[in-house]
Tab-separated table of C-alpha atoms in Angstrom:
chain	number	residue	atom	x	y	z
W	1	MET	CA	20.153	4.175	-10.505
W	2	SER	CA	18.756	6.649	-9.979
W	3	PHE	CA	15.151	7.618	-10.169
W	4	SER	CA	14.794	11.340	-10.741
W	5	PRO	CA	14.438	13.436	-7.554
W	6	LEU	CA	10.649	13.906	-7.736
W	7	ILE	CA	10.104	10.179	-8.191
W	8	ARG	CA	12.529	9.397	-5.393
W	9	GLN	CA	10.707	11.770	-3.056
W	10	LEU	CA	7.394	10.170	-3.963
W	11	ILE	CA	8.757	6.677	-3.282
W	12	ASP	CA	10.133	7.789	0.091
W	13	ALA	CA	6.855	9.453	0.990
W	14	LEU	CA	4.819	6.356	0.052
W	15	ARG	CA	6.859	4.276	2.465
W	16	ILE	CA	5.188	5.905	5.460
W	17	LEU	CA	2.058	3.926	4.568
W	18	PRO	CA	1.692	0.839	6.768
W	19	GLY	CA	2.767	-2.347	5.011
W	20	VAL	CA	4.512	-0.524	2.155
W	21	GLY	CA	8.215	-1.258	1.695
W	22	GLN	CA	10.708	-0.024	-0.878
W	23	LYS	CA	9.573	-2.371	-3.626
W	24	SER	CA	5.842	-1.708	-3.225
W	25	ALA	CA	6.485	2.026	-3.022
W	26	GLN	CA	8.393	1.912	-6.320
W	27	ARG	CA	5.624	-0.045	-7.960
W	28	MET	CA	2.986	2.370	-6.642
W	29	ALA	CA	4.907	5.459	-7.748
W	30	LEU	CA	5.629	4.200	-11.248
W	31	GLN	CA	2.168	2.803	-11.753
W	32	LEU	CA	0.557	6.104	-10.791
W	33	LEU	CA	2.954	8.016	-13.047
W	34	GLU	CA	2.483	5.679	-15.979
W	35	ARG	CA	-1.196	4.874	-15.771
W	36	ASP	CA	-3.192	7.086	-13.468
W	37	ARG	CA	-1.944	10.621	-12.940
W	38	SER	CA	-5.408	12.000	-12.352
W	39	GLY	CA	-5.966	9.337	-9.699
W	40	GLY	CA	-2.656	10.326	-8.137
W	41	LEU	CA	-3.721	13.967	-8.015
W	42	ARG	CA	-7.079	12.995	-6.515
W	43	LEU	CA	-5.221	11.018	-3.867
W	44	ALA	CA	-2.980	14.023	-3.138
W	45	GLN	CA	-6.042	16.216	-2.650
W	46	ALA	CA	-7.870	13.649	-0.521
W	47	LEU	CA	-4.788	13.251	1.675
W	48	ALA	CA	-4.311	16.975	2.170
W	49	ALA	CA	-8.024	17.515	2.868
W	50	ALA	CA	-8.162	14.671	5.396
W	51	MET	CA	-4.887	15.483	7.166
W	52	GLU	CA	-5.938	19.116	7.590
W	53	GLY	CA	-9.668	18.704	8.008
W	54	VAL	CA	-10.257	15.652	10.173
W	55	GLY	CA	-10.306	16.163	13.923
W	56	TYR	CA	-11.920	14.242	16.744
W	57	CYS	CA	-15.561	13.896	17.724
W	58	LYS	CA	-15.927	15.925	20.901
W	59	ARG	CA	-18.175	13.318	22.480
W	60	CYS	CA	-16.757	9.879	21.612
W	61	ARG	CA	-13.311	10.984	20.391
W	62	THR	CA	-13.321	9.018	17.193
W	63	LEU	CA	-11.914	10.630	14.041
W	64	SER	CA	-14.380	13.017	12.440
W	65	GLU	CA	-14.333	16.352	10.683
W	66	ASP	CA	-17.608	17.334	12.342
W	67	GLU	CA	-18.033	18.252	15.986
W	68	LEU	CA	-20.069	15.100	16.483
W	69	CYS	CA	-19.328	11.958	14.510
W	70	GLN	CA	-22.113	10.133	12.698
W	71	GLN	CA	-22.549	7.654	15.513
W	72	CYS	CA	-22.871	10.351	18.171
W	73	ALA	CA	-25.110	12.548	16.033
W	74	ASP	CA	-27.512	9.714	15.207
W	75	PRO	CA	-30.677	10.079	17.359
W	76	GLN	CA	-31.819	6.529	16.553
W	77	ARG	CA	-29.165	4.755	18.606
W	78	ASP	CA	-29.490	3.011	21.936
W	79	ASP	CA	-28.373	5.560	24.539
W	80	SER	CA	-28.175	2.962	27.285
W	81	LEU	CA	-25.171	1.069	25.865
W	82	LEU	CA	-21.637	2.413	25.748
W	83	CYS	CA	-18.915	0.472	23.938
W	84	VAL	CA	-15.332	1.403	24.848
W	85	VAL	CA	-12.707	0.706	22.167
W	86	GLN	CA	-9.036	1.485	21.649
W	87	SER	CA	-9.089	3.100	18.227
W	88	PRO	CA	-11.362	4.552	15.528
W	89	MET	CA	-10.750	1.419	13.435
W	90	ASP	CA	-12.352	-0.620	16.228
W	91	VAL	CA	-15.518	1.484	15.997
W	92	PHE	CA	-15.756	0.355	12.395
W	93	ALA	CA	-15.214	-3.288	13.417
W	94	VAL	CA	-17.847	-3.179	16.175
W	95	GLU	CA	-20.329	-1.411	13.896
W	96	GLN	CA	-20.131	-4.385	11.570
W	97	THR	CA	-21.435	-6.650	14.342
W	98	GLY	CA	-24.704	-4.754	14.281
W	99	PHE	CA	-24.076	-2.932	17.579
W	100	ARG	CA	-26.049	0.315	17.565
W	101	GLY	CA	-25.246	1.896	20.920
W	102	ARG	CA	-22.790	4.679	21.668
W	103	TYR	CA	-18.999	4.610	21.638
W	104	PHE	CA	-16.043	5.970	23.477
W	105	VAL	CA	-12.654	5.771	21.776
W	106	LEU	CA	-9.546	5.606	23.959
W	107	LYS	CA	-6.191	6.708	22.620
W	108	GLY	CA	-4.730	3.205	22.601
W	109	HIS	CA	-4.088	1.189	25.736
W	110	LEU	CA	-2.419	1.776	29.086
W	111	SER	CA	1.330	1.393	28.738
W	112	PRO	CA	3.160	2.668	31.810
W	113	LEU	CA	6.558	1.805	30.345
W	114	ASP	CA	5.879	4.166	27.436
W	115	GLY	CA	4.569	6.803	29.810
W	116	LEU	CA	0.957	6.213	28.747
W	117	GLY	CA	-1.108	6.413	31.909
W	118	PRO	CA	-4.887	6.826	32.343
W	119	GLU	CA	-4.824	10.543	31.435
W	120	ALA	CA	-2.816	9.965	28.267
W	121	ILE	CA	-5.327	7.491	26.856
W	122	GLY	CA	-8.373	9.504	27.928
W	123	ILE	CA	-9.781	7.529	30.863
W	124	PRO	CA	-10.799	10.645	32.864
W	125	ALA	CA	-12.865	11.790	29.874
W	126	LEU	CA	-14.428	8.335	29.696
W	127	LEU	CA	-15.395	8.508	33.375
W	128	GLU	CA	-16.941	11.958	32.834
W	129	ARG	CA	-18.848	10.633	29.855
W	130	VAL	CA	-20.140	7.678	31.892
W	131	GLU	CA	-21.179	9.902	34.796
W	132	ALA	CA	-23.067	12.230	32.528
W	133	GLY	CA	-24.455	9.489	30.354
W	134	GLY	CA	-27.096	7.417	32.099
W	135	PHE	CA	-25.843	4.190	30.523
W	136	SER	CA	-27.208	0.895	31.758
W	137	GLU	CA	-24.149	-1.036	30.563
W	138	VAL	CA	-20.591	-0.260	29.598
W	139	ILE	CA	-19.037	-2.834	27.240
W	140	LEU	CA	-15.256	-2.951	27.311
W	141	ALA	CA	-14.086	-3.899	23.822
W	142	THR	CA	-10.370	-3.191	24.105
W	143	ASN	CA	-8.045	-5.584	22.283
W	144	PRO	CA	-7.646	-9.147	23.596
W	145	THR	CA	-3.956	-8.479	24.311
W	146	VAL	CA	-2.177	-8.196	27.638
W	147	GLU	CA	-2.312	-4.402	27.405
W	148	GLY	CA	-5.930	-4.373	26.260
W	149	GLU	CA	-6.924	-6.672	29.115
W	150	ALA	CA	-5.070	-4.525	31.629
W	151	THR	CA	-6.785	-1.422	30.275
W	152	ALA	CA	-10.195	-3.096	30.510
W	153	HIS	CA	-9.425	-4.253	34.031
W	154	TYR	CA	-8.369	-0.749	35.076
W	155	ILE	CA	-11.545	0.793	33.677
W	156	ALA	CA	-13.705	-1.878	35.309
W	157	GLN	CA	-12.110	-1.064	38.650
W	158	MET	CA	-13.161	2.546	38.252
W	159	LEU	CA	-16.718	1.837	37.157
W	160	VAL	CA	-17.951	-1.295	38.945
W	161	PRO	CA	-17.841	0.252	42.455
W	162	ASN	CA	-20.320	2.871	41.224
W	163	GLY	CA	-22.892	0.152	40.680
W	164	LEU	CA	-22.642	0.269	36.901
W	165	ALA	CA	-23.017	-2.910	34.828
W	166	VAL	CA	-19.659	-3.355	33.120
W	167	SER	CA	-18.990	-6.188	30.680
W	168	ARG	CA	-16.050	-7.458	28.688
W	169	ILE	CA	-16.396	-8.973	25.196
W	170	ALA	CA	-16.158	-12.772	25.281
W	171	HIS	CA	-12.924	-14.660	24.686
W	172	GLY	CA	-13.079	-18.010	22.953
W	173	VAL	CA	-12.317	-19.807	19.741
W	174	PRO	CA	-12.864	-17.706	16.618
W	175	LEU	CA	-15.285	-19.012	13.980
W	176	GLY	CA	-13.730	-20.957	11.114
W	177	GLY	CA	-10.388	-22.684	11.111
W	178	GLU	CA	-9.357	-25.688	13.165
W	179	LEU	CA	-9.172	-26.243	16.877
W	180	GLU	CA	-5.614	-27.546	16.727
W	181	LEU	CA	-4.470	-24.187	15.366
W	182	VAL	CA	-5.992	-22.204	18.252
W	183	ASP	CA	-3.442	-21.185	20.893
W	184	GLY	CA	-3.649	-22.680	24.364
W	185	GLY	CA	-4.650	-19.484	26.165
W	186	THR	CA	-7.586	-18.912	23.847
W	187	LEU	CA	-8.715	-22.511	24.135
W	188	ALA	CA	-8.479	-22.358	27.938
W	189	HIS	CA	-10.741	-19.273	27.861
W	190	ALA	CA	-13.128	-21.109	25.544
W	191	MET	CA	-13.272	-24.111	27.889
W	192	ALA	CA	-13.768	-21.995	30.990
W	193	GLY	CA	-16.453	-19.930	29.268
W	194	ARG	CA	-18.386	-22.927	27.910
W	195	LYS	CA	-22.152	-22.620	27.720
W	196	PRO	CA	-24.890	-25.205	28.228
W	197	ILE	CA	-26.646	-26.236	25.039
W	198	SER	CA	-30.424	-26.210	25.248
W	199	LEU	CA	-32.228	-28.062	22.504
C	1	MET	CA	-20.854	2.788	9.518
C	2	SER	CA	-19.957	5.345	8.478
C	3	PHE	CA	-16.599	6.984	8.290
C	4	SER	CA	-16.940	10.734	7.910
C	5	PRO	CA	-16.914	11.987	4.296
C	6	LEU	CA	-13.281	13.173	4.260
C	7	ILE	CA	-12.062	9.846	5.622
C	8	ARG	CA	-14.240	7.950	3.156
C	9	GLN	CA	-12.829	9.959	0.266
C	10	LEU	CA	-9.300	9.288	1.456
C	11	ILE	CA	-9.982	5.533	1.708
C	12	ASP	CA	-11.466	5.502	-1.791
C	13	ALA	CA	-8.519	7.459	-3.171
C	14	LEU	CA	-5.972	5.136	-1.532
C	15	ARG	CA	-7.561	2.174	-3.305
C	16	ILE	CA	-6.125	3.293	-6.637
C	17	LEU	CA	-2.698	2.215	-5.357
C	18	PRO	CA	-1.722	-1.206	-6.720
C	19	GLY	CA	-2.221	-3.997	-4.180
C	20	VAL	CA	-4.346	-1.871	-1.847
C	21	GLY	CA	-7.862	-3.136	-1.131
C	22	GLN	CA	-10.599	-1.793	1.121
C	23	LYS	CA	-9.108	-3.125	4.340
C	24	SER	CA	-5.555	-1.892	3.690
C	25	ALA	CA	-6.874	1.485	2.578
C	26	GLN	CA	-8.804	1.843	5.849
C	27	ARG	CA	-5.748	0.921	7.843
C	28	MET	CA	-3.586	3.366	5.907
C	29	ALA	CA	-6.063	6.220	6.243
C	30	LEU	CA	-6.635	5.770	9.958
C	31	GLN	CA	-2.969	5.210	10.729
C	32	LEU	CA	-1.986	8.405	8.919
C	33	LEU	CA	-4.733	10.342	10.674
C	34	GLU	CA	-3.897	8.949	14.090
C	35	ARG	CA	-0.133	8.804	13.996
C	36	ASP	CA	1.465	10.700	11.165
C	37	ARG	CA	-0.404	13.680	9.793
C	38	SER	CA	2.753	15.501	8.792
C	39	GLY	CA	3.846	12.389	6.877
C	40	GLY	CA	0.442	12.332	5.221
C	41	LEU	CA	0.829	15.963	4.162
C	42	ARG	CA	4.326	15.284	2.858
C	43	LEU	CA	2.922	12.386	0.849
C	44	ALA	CA	0.193	14.648	-0.548
C	45	GLN	CA	2.808	17.182	-1.654
C	46	ALA	CA	5.139	14.555	-3.102
C	47	LEU	CA	2.237	13.042	-5.043
C	48	ALA	CA	1.103	16.366	-6.455
C	49	ALA	CA	4.656	17.388	-7.352
C	50	ALA	CA	5.397	14.094	-9.095
C	51	MET	CA	2.065	13.808	-10.938
C	52	GLU	CA	2.445	17.335	-12.271
C	53	GLY	CA	6.198	17.547	-12.693
C	54	VAL	CA	7.382	14.207	-14.024
C	55	GLY	CA	7.472	13.760	-17.779
C	56	TYR	CA	9.462	11.525	-20.079
C	57	CYS	CA	13.131	11.617	-21.022
C	58	LYS	CA	13.210	12.828	-24.622
C	59	ARG	CA	15.937	10.358	-25.551
C	60	CYS	CA	15.169	7.057	-23.803
C	61	ARG	CA	11.535	7.775	-22.826
C	62	THR	CA	11.823	6.707	-19.223
C	63	LEU	CA	10.062	8.760	-16.556
C	64	SER	CA	11.993	11.889	-15.653
C	65	GLU	CA	11.290	15.501	-14.801
C	66	ASP	CA	14.383	16.621	-16.717
C	67	GLU	CA	14.717	16.663	-20.490
C	68	LEU	CA	17.310	13.915	-20.238
C	69	CYS	CA	17.121	11.284	-17.513
C	70	GLN	CA	20.152	10.530	-15.368
C	71	GLN	CA	21.116	7.537	-17.491
C	72	CYS	CA	20.995	9.507	-20.746
C	73	ALA	CA	22.739	12.540	-19.275
C	74	ASP	CA	25.604	10.491	-17.826
C	75	PRO	CA	28.698	10.890	-20.062
C	76	GLN	CA	30.451	7.932	-18.419
C	77	ARG	CA	28.234	5.255	-19.910
C	78	ASP	CA	28.969	2.808	-22.683
C	79	ASP	CA	27.456	4.349	-25.811
C	80	SER	CA	27.843	1.159	-27.817
C	81	LEU	CA	25.188	-0.827	-25.908
C	82	LEU	CA	21.455	-0.185	-26.055
C	83	CYS	CA	19.091	-2.077	-23.761
C	84	VAL	CA	15.427	-2.093	-24.779
C	85	VAL	CA	12.915	-2.566	-21.943
C	86	GLN	CA	9.160	-2.381	-21.549
C	87	SER	CA	8.814	0.035	-18.653
C	88	PRO	CA	10.707	2.523	-16.452
C	89	MET	CA	10.633	-0.054	-13.629
C	90	ASP	CA	12.641	-2.383	-15.853
C	91	VAL	CA	15.359	0.258	-16.241
C	92	PHE	CA	15.722	0.131	-12.485
C	93	ALA	CA	15.883	-3.682	-12.530
C	94	VAL	CA	18.522	-3.789	-15.284
C	95	GLU	CA	20.579	-1.079	-13.580
C	96	GLN	CA	20.864	-3.361	-10.580
C	97	THR	CA	22.636	-5.962	-12.703
C	98	GLY	CA	25.512	-3.531	-13.214
C	99	PHE	CA	24.639	-2.756	-16.855
C	100	ARG	CA	25.961	0.702	-17.728
C	101	GLY	CA	24.983	1.213	-21.337
C	102	ARG	CA	22.072	3.198	-22.706
C	103	TYR	CA	18.352	2.444	-22.564
C	104	PHE	CA	15.245	2.720	-24.606
C	105	VAL	CA	11.909	2.334	-22.836
C	106	LEU	CA	8.950	1.045	-24.835
C	107	LYS	CA	5.414	1.805	-23.731
C	108	GLY	CA	4.636	-1.778	-22.786
C	109	HIS	CA	4.460	-4.601	-25.315
C	110	LEU	CA	2.783	-5.206	-28.659
C	111	SER	CA	-0.826	-6.161	-28.112
C	112	PRO	CA	-2.792	-6.073	-31.369
C	113	LEU	CA	-6.025	-7.134	-29.646
C	114	ASP	CA	-5.839	-4.029	-27.451
C	115	GLY	CA	-4.966	-1.878	-30.442
C	116	LEU	CA	-1.354	-1.518	-29.365
C	117	GLY	CA	0.711	-1.745	-32.537
C	118	PRO	CA	4.354	-0.779	-33.133
C	119	GLU	CA	3.582	2.963	-33.188
C	120	ALA	CA	1.648	2.862	-29.927
C	121	ILE	CA	4.528	1.331	-27.997
C	122	GLY	CA	7.175	3.533	-29.626
C	123	ILE	CA	8.996	1.179	-31.987
C	124	PRO	CA	9.452	3.826	-34.742
C	125	ALA	CA	11.213	6.050	-32.192
C	126	LEU	CA	13.384	3.107	-31.181
C	127	LEU	CA	14.382	2.521	-34.814
C	128	GLU	CA	15.253	6.207	-35.183
C	129	ARG	CA	17.295	6.067	-32.033
C	130	VAL	CA	19.153	2.983	-33.262
C	131	GLU	CA	19.821	4.541	-36.669
C	132	ALA	CA	21.203	7.685	-35.093
C	133	GLY	CA	23.019	5.896	-32.334
C	134	GLY	CA	26.042	3.976	-33.557
C	135	PHE	CA	25.378	1.082	-31.194
C	136	SER	CA	27.372	-2.108	-31.604
C	137	GLU	CA	24.704	-4.209	-29.901
C	138	VAL	CA	21.022	-3.897	-29.069
C	139	ILE	CA	19.920	-6.021	-26.112
C	140	LEU	CA	16.221	-6.870	-26.059
C	141	ALA	CA	15.159	-7.100	-22.415
C	142	THR	CA	11.392	-7.189	-22.785
C	143	ASN	CA	9.502	-9.421	-20.357
C	144	PRO	CA	9.799	-13.211	-20.712
C	145	THR	CA	6.077	-13.452	-21.493
C	146	VAL	CA	4.358	-14.356	-24.729
C	147	GLU	CA	3.791	-10.664	-25.467
C	148	GLY	CA	7.305	-9.674	-24.455
C	149	GLU	CA	8.779	-12.404	-26.665
C	150	ALA	CA	6.618	-11.328	-29.589
C	151	THR	CA	7.708	-7.724	-29.105
C	152	ALA	CA	11.377	-8.738	-28.978
C	153	HIS	CA	10.914	-10.871	-32.090
C	154	TYR	CA	9.257	-8.004	-33.954
C	155	ILE	CA	12.049	-5.585	-33.057
C	156	ALA	CA	14.729	-8.144	-34.022
C	157	GLN	CA	13.066	-8.511	-37.423
C	158	MET	CA	13.423	-4.781	-37.966
C	159	LEU	CA	17.041	-4.531	-36.810
C	160	VAL	CA	18.866	-7.728	-37.774
C	161	PRO	CA	18.563	-7.173	-41.572
C	162	ASN	CA	20.465	-3.893	-41.096
C	163	GLY	CA	23.481	-5.882	-39.957
C	164	LEU	CA	23.150	-4.863	-36.317
C	165	ALA	CA	24.048	-7.276	-33.503
C	166	VAL	CA	20.778	-7.897	-31.671
C	167	SER	CA	20.576	-10.097	-28.575
C	168	ARG	CA	17.873	-11.365	-26.256
C	169	ILE	CA	18.405	-11.846	-22.513
C	170	ALA	CA	18.865	-15.528	-21.633
C	171	HIS	CA	16.035	-17.760	-20.513
C	172	GLY	CA	16.759	-20.449	-17.963
C	173	VAL	CA	16.225	-21.501	-14.371
C	174	PRO	CA	16.284	-18.598	-11.898
C	175	LEU	CA	18.849	-18.722	-9.087
C	176	GLY	CA	17.605	-20.158	-5.788
C	177	GLY	CA	14.636	-22.414	-5.281
C	178	GLU	CA	14.210	-25.960	-6.455
C	179	LEU	CA	14.241	-27.459	-9.909
C	180	GLU	CA	10.978	-29.332	-9.348
C	181	LEU	CA	9.218	-25.989	-8.876
C	182	VAL	CA	10.413	-24.577	-12.194
C	183	ASP	CA	7.808	-24.730	-14.948
C	184	GLY	CA	8.344	-26.984	-17.938
C	185	GLY	CA	8.783	-24.230	-20.512
C	186	THR	CA	11.517	-22.552	-18.482
C	187	LEU	CA	13.292	-25.850	-17.874
C	188	ALA	CA	13.113	-26.703	-21.576
C	189	HIS	CA	14.771	-23.342	-22.325
C	190	ALA	CA	17.410	-24.057	-19.665
C	191	MET	CA	18.147	-27.486	-21.188
C	192	ALA	CA	18.334	-26.157	-24.735
C	193	GLY	CA	20.541	-23.285	-23.651
C	194	ARG	CA	22.942	-25.412	-21.617
C	195	LYS	CA	26.587	-24.384	-21.613
C	196	PRO	CA	29.750	-26.453	-21.514
C	197	ILE	CA	31.589	-26.327	-18.210
C	198	SER	CA	35.279	-25.630	-18.514
C	199	LEU	CA	37.382	-26.376	-15.448
């Protein structure tokens, strides 16, 4: 076997989705064909519209089909805070914390071995944005990985000498779960960053 | 937040895929937009082509864009065996066992409470096919669920009185895993269906 060519092409195409292997792709293809063809067509249209229509916000560089994304276009936000993240998905994550400042989205992290230097990930544009911006604080919210830390460190080196307040999101134990399951590096950060309790 | 409308529509549309929730849909949408727009467009085209082009094989009723699916069109197959399954996915599963007879695909299983009687799942067409077919054996490979068993039982009642050899796939312990994890009903079937060992 031996799916027919159109079904085979659909299964192959579905496999580009993250987390979708051969088996899931088969299940998706057959389920759409058997139960929800109109949903499948809607998905085809939504995909085509998004792939062709979505660009980048010219100010913060997150994904957006408008010149300015909703966060940049919103006049109600705190113009004194700039949060620097690695990807558009991170904007969504930070938004959920209640942060209502401005954003700048890098194109990933520094990775010299892959040829991704400061220009490739958009650091010059970030520096321009900061110079023009009048921010009182720049919050570096890159990933808590080696590469994310290095990227944050590099950016801090460019900004701190200009007298700007630059901060890094805190490392420590995540809420929920058990201490014995937390890795040593995280726990060491949590110990070093301990805070006095005032009752 | 606050994705832009096109991204939001794409995320909503992706959620119709089985096993894809809000979080996975976001990840899929943003990953396609950030890393693989041409793949996203290919997926859109493959979806549209399949949703519009794929119909049903007129003989076995599996999904196919041709009048006869590959299994029905293949002259090399054993015309004396007919395997009855519940869905096109099951054809794929049975093919992997090395079975090379013919198929008939029901539209699911009997489910009187949902209004799915013999006509709705295609049993009259199956009987026609069997009458016309000259099969020496009909293998009932519906799911090993209550509904699948009931469907197999119903079909057997229609076919056995005509003197046709009708069989049901064996129930027993699946290969791999541990006996203590097998449910009681399955183990009871495995005990009752035990076979003599000949050395």
